[in-house]
C-alpha positions as a LaTeX table, in Angstrom:
\begin{tabular}{lrrr}
\hline
Residue & $x$ (\AA) & $y$ (\AA) & $z$ (\AA) \\
\hline
Met1 & 21.48 & 133.25 & $-75.64$ \\
Lys2 & 19.81 & 136.62 & $-76.15$ \\
Arg3 & 22.10 & 138.09 & $-73.48$ \\
Leu4 & 25.18 & 136.78 & $-75.31$ \\
Val5 & 24.08 & 138.25 & $-78.64$ \\
Ile6 & 23.45 & 141.66 & $-77.05$ \\
Ile7 & 26.79 & 141.56 & $-75.24$ \\
Leu8 & 28.62 & 140.57 & $-78.41$ \\
Met9 & 27.00 & 143.35 & $-80.44$ \\
Ile10 & 27.87 & 145.96 & $-77.82$ \\
Leu11 & 31.42 & 144.72 & $-77.46$ \\
Leu12 & 32.11 & 144.42 & $-81.17$ \\
Cys13 & 31.05 & 148.04 & $-81.64$ \\
Gly14 & 33.57 & 149.02 & $-78.99$ \\
Leu15 & 36.32 & 146.80 & $-80.42$ \\
Asn16 & 35.93 & 148.39 & $-83.84$ \\
Ser17 & 36.71 & 151.80 & $-82.40$ \\
Thr18 & 39.78 & 153.34 & $-83.99$ \\
Leu19 & 40.72 & 155.33 & $-80.90$ \\
Ala20 & 43.33 & 153.60 & $-78.76$ \\
Leu21 & 43.45 & 154.67 & $-75.13$ \\
Ser22 & 46.49 & 156.24 & $-73.57$ \\
Phe23 & 47.39 & 156.46 & $-69.90$ \\
Pro24 & 49.32 & 159.07 & $-67.90$ \\
Lys25 & 53.04 & 158.33 & $-67.78$ \\
Ser26 & 53.08 & 157.25 & $-64.11$ \\
Ile27 & 50.19 & 154.83 & $-64.65$ \\
Gln28 & 51.71 & 153.52 & $-67.90$ \\
Lys29 & 54.92 & 152.67 & $-66.01$ \\
Arg30 & 52.95 & 150.61 & $-63.46$ \\
Ile31 & 51.04 & 148.88 & $-66.25$ \\
Asp32 & 54.22 & 148.02 & $-68.18$ \\
Lys33 & 55.95 & 146.74 & $-65.04$ \\
Ala34 & 52.99 & 144.53 & $-64.10$ \\
Val35 & 52.64 & 143.12 & $-67.63$ \\
Lys36 & 56.36 & 142.29 & $-67.93$ \\
Ala37 & 56.51 & 140.74 & $-64.47$ \\
Thr38 & 53.34 & 138.71 & $-64.97$ \\
Phe39 & 54.26 & 137.34 & $-68.38$ \\
Ser40 & 57.97 & 136.99 & $-67.44$ \\
His41 & 59.42 & 138.50 & $-70.58$ \\
Asn42 & 60.96 & 141.91 & $-71.33$ \\
Asp43 & 59.79 & 141.87 & $-74.96$ \\
Ile44 & 56.13 & 141.42 & $-74.06$ \\
Val45 & 53.92 & 144.20 & $-75.50$ \\
Leu46 & 50.52 & 145.54 & $-74.55$ \\
Asp47 & 48.73 & 146.59 & $-77.78$ \\
Asn48 & 45.45 & 147.87 & $-79.07$ \\
Val49 & 43.91 & 149.03 & $-75.81$ \\
Gln50 & 40.43 & 150.11 & $-76.81$ \\
Glu51 & 37.34 & 151.01 & $-74.89$ \\
Leu52 & 34.48 & 148.53 & $-75.06$ \\
Gly53 & 31.09 & 150.13 & $-75.52$ \\
Leu54 & 29.15 & 148.53 & $-72.68$ \\
Asp55 & 25.59 & 149.31 & $-71.68$ \\
Ala56 & 26.01 & 151.45 & $-68.54$ \\
Phe57 & 22.66 & 150.36 & $-67.11$ \\
Lys58 & 23.27 & 146.66 & $-67.63$ \\
Tyr59 & 26.87 & 146.71 & $-66.42$ \\
Gln60 & 26.50 & 148.89 & $-63.34$ \\
Asp61 & 29.38 & 147.18 & $-61.50$ \\
Val62 & 31.97 & 148.42 & $-63.99$ \\
Arg63 & 32.50 & 151.40 & $-66.22$ \\
Asn64 & 35.19 & 152.61 & $-68.63$ \\
Val65 & 35.96 & 149.03 & $-69.64$ \\
Ser66 & 38.87 & 148.70 & $-72.06$ \\
Leu67 & 40.60 & 145.67 & $-73.49$ \\
Gly68 & 44.12 & 145.24 & $-74.84$ \\
Thr69 & 46.11 & 142.30 & $-76.13$ \\
Val70 & 49.37 & 141.15 & $-74.58$ \\
Thr71 & 51.66 & 139.87 & $-77.33$ \\
Leu72 & 55.13 & 138.42 & $-77.70$ \\
Met73 & 56.63 & 138.58 & $-81.19$ \\
Gly74 & 53.16 & 138.93 & $-82.71$ \\
Lys75 & 51.62 & 136.00 & $-80.83$ \\
Ile76 & 48.84 & 136.66 & $-78.31$ \\
Lys77 & 49.89 & 135.63 & $-74.81$ \\
Gly78 & 46.98 & 137.17 & $-72.94$ \\
Phe79 & 44.74 & 140.15 & $-72.39$ \\
Ala80 & 44.71 & 143.24 & $-70.20$ \\
Cys81 & 41.31 & 144.46 & $-69.12$ \\
Phe82 & 40.91 & 147.90 & $-67.57$ \\
Ala83 & 37.86 & 149.10 & $-65.66$ \\
Ser84 & 36.54 & 151.40 & $-62.95$ \\
Ser85 & 34.33 & 150.42 & $-60.03$ \\
Lys86 & 32.66 & 152.49 & $-57.31$ \\
Gly87 & 34.15 & 152.78 & $-53.84$ \\
Lys88 & 32.51 & 154.60 & $-50.95$ \\
Ser89 & 32.65 & 158.03 & $-52.54$ \\
Asp90 & 34.68 & 157.78 & $-55.77$ \\
Tyr91 & 35.46 & 155.41 & $-58.60$ \\
Phe92 & 38.78 & 153.60 & $-58.65$ \\
Asp93 & 40.62 & 152.19 & $-61.66$ \\
Tyr94 & 42.20 & 148.76 & $-61.97$ \\
Met95 & 43.69 & 146.32 & $-64.45$ \\
Val96 & 43.13 & 142.57 & $-64.67$ \\
Leu97 & 45.65 & 140.50 & $-66.61$ \\
Phe98 & 44.43 & 137.26 & $-68.18$ \\
Asn99 & 46.46 & 134.57 & $-69.94$ \\
Glu100 & 45.38 & 133.18 & $-73.33$ \\
Asp101 & 43.06 & 130.71 & $-71.54$ \\
Leu102 & 41.38 & 133.69 & $-69.77$ \\
Glu103 & 42.69 & 132.65 & $-66.37$ \\
Ile104 & 43.35 & 135.66 & $-64.13$ \\
Gln105 & 47.08 & 136.18 & $-63.68$ \\
Lys106 & 47.16 & 139.46 & $-61.77$ \\
Val107 & 44.99 & 142.31 & $-60.53$ \\
Val108 & 46.47 & 145.77 & $-60.00$ \\
Val109 & 44.62 & 148.78 & $-58.60$ \\
Leu110 & 45.96 & 151.65 & $-60.70$ \\
Val111 & 44.25 & 154.67 & $-59.16$ \\
Tyr112 & 42.38 & 154.77 & $-55.86$ \\
Arg113 & 40.78 & 158.17 & $-55.27$ \\
Ser114 & 38.90 & 157.76 & $-51.99$ \\
Ser115 & 40.30 & 158.24 & $-48.51$ \\
Tyr116 & 38.59 & 155.02 & $-47.35$ \\
Gly117 & 38.86 & 151.47 & $-48.64$ \\
Gly118 & 42.38 & 151.64 & $-50.03$ \\
Glu119 & 43.11 & 148.33 & $-48.32$ \\
Ile120 & 41.98 & 146.61 & $-51.54$ \\
Met121 & 45.30 & 147.67 & $-53.09$ \\
Ala122 & 47.14 & 145.15 & $-50.90$ \\
Lys123 & 48.85 & 142.53 & $-53.06$ \\
Tyr124 & 48.09 & 139.74 & $-50.58$ \\
Trp125 & 44.36 & 140.48 & $-50.85$ \\
Leu126 & 44.36 & 140.79 & $-54.66$ \\
Lys127 & 46.13 & 137.41 & $-54.99$ \\
Gln128 & 42.79 & 135.74 & $-54.19$ \\
Phe129 & 41.70 & 136.33 & $-57.79$ \\
Ile130 & 44.68 & 134.60 & $-59.41$ \\
Gly131 & 43.70 & 131.41 & $-61.21$ \\
Lys132 & 39.98 & 132.25 & $-61.41$ \\
Val133 & 38.22 & 131.71 & $-64.75$ \\
Lys134 & 34.80 & 132.36 & $-66.28$ \\
Gly135 & 33.61 & 134.31 & $-63.25$ \\
Glu136 & 33.54 & 131.09 & $-61.22$ \\
Asn137 & 34.38 & 131.02 & $-57.51$ \\
Met138 & 34.30 & 134.79 & $-57.20$ \\
Glu139 & 31.56 & 135.34 & $-54.65$ \\
Phe140 & 32.51 & 137.97 & $-52.10$ \\
Gly141 & 32.36 & 136.62 & $-48.55$ \\
Lys142 & 32.40 & 133.02 & $-49.78$ \\
Asp143 & 35.25 & 132.56 & $-52.25$ \\
Ile144 & 36.81 & 136.00 & $-51.83$ \\
Asp145 & 37.55 & 137.12 & $-48.28$ \\
Gly146 & 36.63 & 140.57 & $-47.08$ \\
Ile147 & 39.23 & 142.99 & $-45.82$ \\
Ser148 & 38.90 & 145.33 & $-42.88$ \\
Gly149 & 38.45 & 148.95 & $-43.90$ \\
Ala150 & 37.09 & 148.22 & $-47.37$ \\
Thr151 & 33.49 & 147.20 & $-46.75$ \\
Ile152 & 32.27 & 148.89 & $-49.95$ \\
Ser153 & 35.34 & 148.75 & $-52.21$ \\
Ala154 & 36.11 & 145.04 & $-51.69$ \\
Pro155 & 32.70 & 143.73 & $-52.86$ \\
Ser156 & 32.69 & 146.34 & $-55.64$ \\
Ile157 & 36.00 & 145.28 & $-57.15$ \\
Thr158 & 35.03 & 141.61 & $-56.71$ \\
Lys159 & 31.84 & 142.16 & $-58.75$ \\
Gly160 & 33.82 & 144.13 & $-61.32$ \\
Ile161 & 36.51 & 141.47 & $-61.76$ \\
Lys162 & 33.86 & 138.76 & $-62.03$ \\
Met163 & 32.05 & 140.82 & $-64.69$ \\
Leu164 & 35.28 & 141.32 & $-66.68$ \\
Ser165 & 35.99 & 137.60 & $-66.54$ \\
Leu166 & 32.49 & 136.82 & $-67.84$ \\
Ile167 & 32.73 & 139.44 & $-70.60$ \\
Leu168 & 36.06 & 138.06 & $-71.85$ \\
Asn169 & 34.70 & 134.52 & $-71.73$ \\
Asp170 & 31.68 & 135.58 & $-73.82$ \\
Leu171 & 34.00 & 137.29 & $-76.33$ \\
Lys172 & 36.11 & 134.15 & $-76.65$ \\
Val173 & 33.11 & 131.82 & $-76.97$ \\
Asn174 & 31.72 & 134.04 & $-79.73$ \\
Gly175 & 35.06 & 134.28 & $-81.56$ \\
Ala176 & 35.59 & 138.02 & $-81.00$ \\
Ile177 & 38.96 & 137.42 & $-79.33$ \\
\hline
\end{tabular}
């Protein structure tokens, strides 16, 4: 319970931030394409992307966590969560799309900076996360298969996606989203 209260306080501080994040044009195009394809509607909108103020020591598996709402004609259809995780030598950025029930709909690696481990960008590998909720069944090597060439990046993104799923679940349980 104490953990939930601390998480909620940290997250609410971040959600109250007035600064909305913006992405480079090439990344924004990929984000828009993924959101429209995932939610199957051209009028779907990604709004209010704001950085969550997470404790860097406590949440070592992810950094630069941001959350946005996916809406259609003013009604929330889901959420887009953005984060960075550590590969072998550099951080990489990714987006996880959740429906309104916080079930993972899609994972997209937006920027991969390292020369090793880029295999995690493969759509067939990322599909393993679809349908997962509340951080359940997301243990690397058990529920999520490894991939050759990404011995550091694959477990890293798995931990990060699991953490994002748990954070969103805590936000929903506590009425913040």
